[in-house]
């Protein structure tokens, strides 16, 4: 599985996940791939053309801005967005929840249609379709 962590989450999280899943998954941070300040409308279509990338994001704007939402929905990406409660949580809690839900992220990532979007909850174990 190829995973990109967006700019609204720290590069250290992507590097920790990369180290944890070395040899099993390719995990990178958007800044390590594109540099700082890349816009959503730049990286979404490019990664979408490459194929099946999983996006871990805290950027709620992608879901709310029409152009970004449309770009994502027509891409070949599958997105997992932190719920607002999880987004406000400390980094350790975010990492804990991502790891707790990792098996579901793998399953949803493999089986979901391109352009699918999900919300990672702060407390329950149910990933919600967006």
XYZ file of C-alpha atoms in Angstrom:
130
model
C 0.000 0.000 0.000
C 1.266 3.491 -0.857
C 0.376 6.142 1.743
C 0.930 9.886 1.671
C 0.505 12.007 4.810
C -0.592 15.559 4.027
C 0.840 18.876 5.217
C -1.678 19.223 8.016
C -0.010 16.347 9.845
C 3.653 16.417 10.872
C 6.388 14.781 8.781
C 7.491 12.947 11.939
C 4.223 10.979 11.879
C 4.839 9.873 8.300
C 8.430 8.907 9.127
C 7.319 6.926 12.194
C 4.707 5.040 10.154
C 7.293 4.476 7.417
C 9.730 2.981 9.936
C 7.026 0.857 11.547
C 5.772 -0.577 8.252
C 9.112 -0.703 6.363
C 9.046 -3.362 3.680
C 5.286 -3.701 3.936
C 4.019 -0.262 2.884
C 5.464 2.833 1.220
C 4.680 5.817 3.466
C 5.840 9.361 2.788
C 4.986 12.909 3.782
C 3.730 15.308 1.130
C 6.607 17.743 1.906
C 9.204 15.026 1.392
C 7.730 14.360 -2.026
C 6.803 17.868 -3.238
C 8.417 20.345 -0.851
C 6.614 22.801 1.402
C 3.620 24.756 0.180
C 2.364 22.484 -2.591
C -1.326 23.073 -3.169
C -3.985 20.383 -3.037
C -4.857 21.076 -6.662
C -1.253 20.292 -7.604
C -0.632 17.044 -5.732
C -4.099 15.444 -5.909
C -4.181 15.053 -9.712
C -0.519 14.035 -9.888
C -0.785 11.286 -7.270
C -4.109 10.284 -8.767
C -2.440 9.665 -12.132
C 0.150 7.431 -10.488
C -2.532 5.154 -9.181
C -3.758 3.823 -5.903
C -2.416 6.094 -3.142
C -3.971 6.261 0.319
C -4.117 9.791 1.752
C -3.993 10.412 5.513
C -5.194 13.945 6.041
C -6.262 16.459 8.637
C -7.248 18.917 5.889
C -11.006 19.342 6.108
C -10.808 21.918 3.302
C -10.442 19.134 0.718
C -13.923 17.984 1.673
C -15.440 21.465 1.718
C -13.834 23.372 -1.179
C -15.620 22.494 -4.407
C -12.549 22.373 -6.684
C -10.497 20.302 -4.239
C -13.413 17.984 -3.470
C -14.039 17.400 -7.179
C -10.332 16.819 -7.864
C -10.200 14.228 -5.099
C -13.424 12.473 -6.092
C -12.244 12.094 -9.702
C -8.750 10.940 -8.695
C -7.629 7.385 -8.095
C -6.918 8.179 -4.433
C -8.613 6.924 -1.273
C -8.726 9.442 1.575
C -8.824 9.013 5.337
C -9.563 12.296 7.088
C -9.249 12.886 10.811
C -12.539 13.786 12.478
C -12.635 17.285 13.976
C -12.271 15.812 17.488
C -9.267 13.733 16.492
C -7.752 16.664 14.643
C -7.793 18.707 17.876
C -6.156 15.893 19.855
C -2.435 15.810 20.693
C -0.138 14.117 18.190
C 0.258 11.015 20.371
C -3.540 10.498 20.358
C -3.653 10.972 16.577
C -0.911 8.382 16.095
C -2.608 6.020 18.548
C -5.925 6.199 16.678
C -4.291 5.790 13.258
C -2.489 2.680 14.493
C -5.626 1.329 16.183
C -7.516 1.718 12.899
C -4.627 0.645 10.630
C -6.130 -2.760 9.788
C -9.349 -1.070 8.652
C -7.371 1.542 6.713
C -5.623 -1.304 4.855
C -8.919 -3.096 4.158
C -10.824 0.022 3.075
C -7.831 1.196 1.047
C -7.676 -2.057 -0.907
C -11.416 -2.499 -1.462
C -12.735 1.039 -1.915
C -13.554 2.710 -5.173
C -11.195 5.402 -6.379
C -12.085 8.797 -4.967
C -13.580 7.358 -1.776
C -13.328 9.413 1.395
C -13.564 8.266 5.007
C -13.429 9.863 8.434
C -11.222 8.462 11.199
C -13.074 8.795 14.525
C -11.542 10.026 17.760
C -13.117 7.367 19.960
C -15.160 4.676 18.204
C -13.747 1.935 16.006
C -16.094 2.670 13.128
C -14.638 4.476 10.139
C -17.355 6.638 8.615
C -17.919 7.073 4.876
C -17.952 10.718 3.757
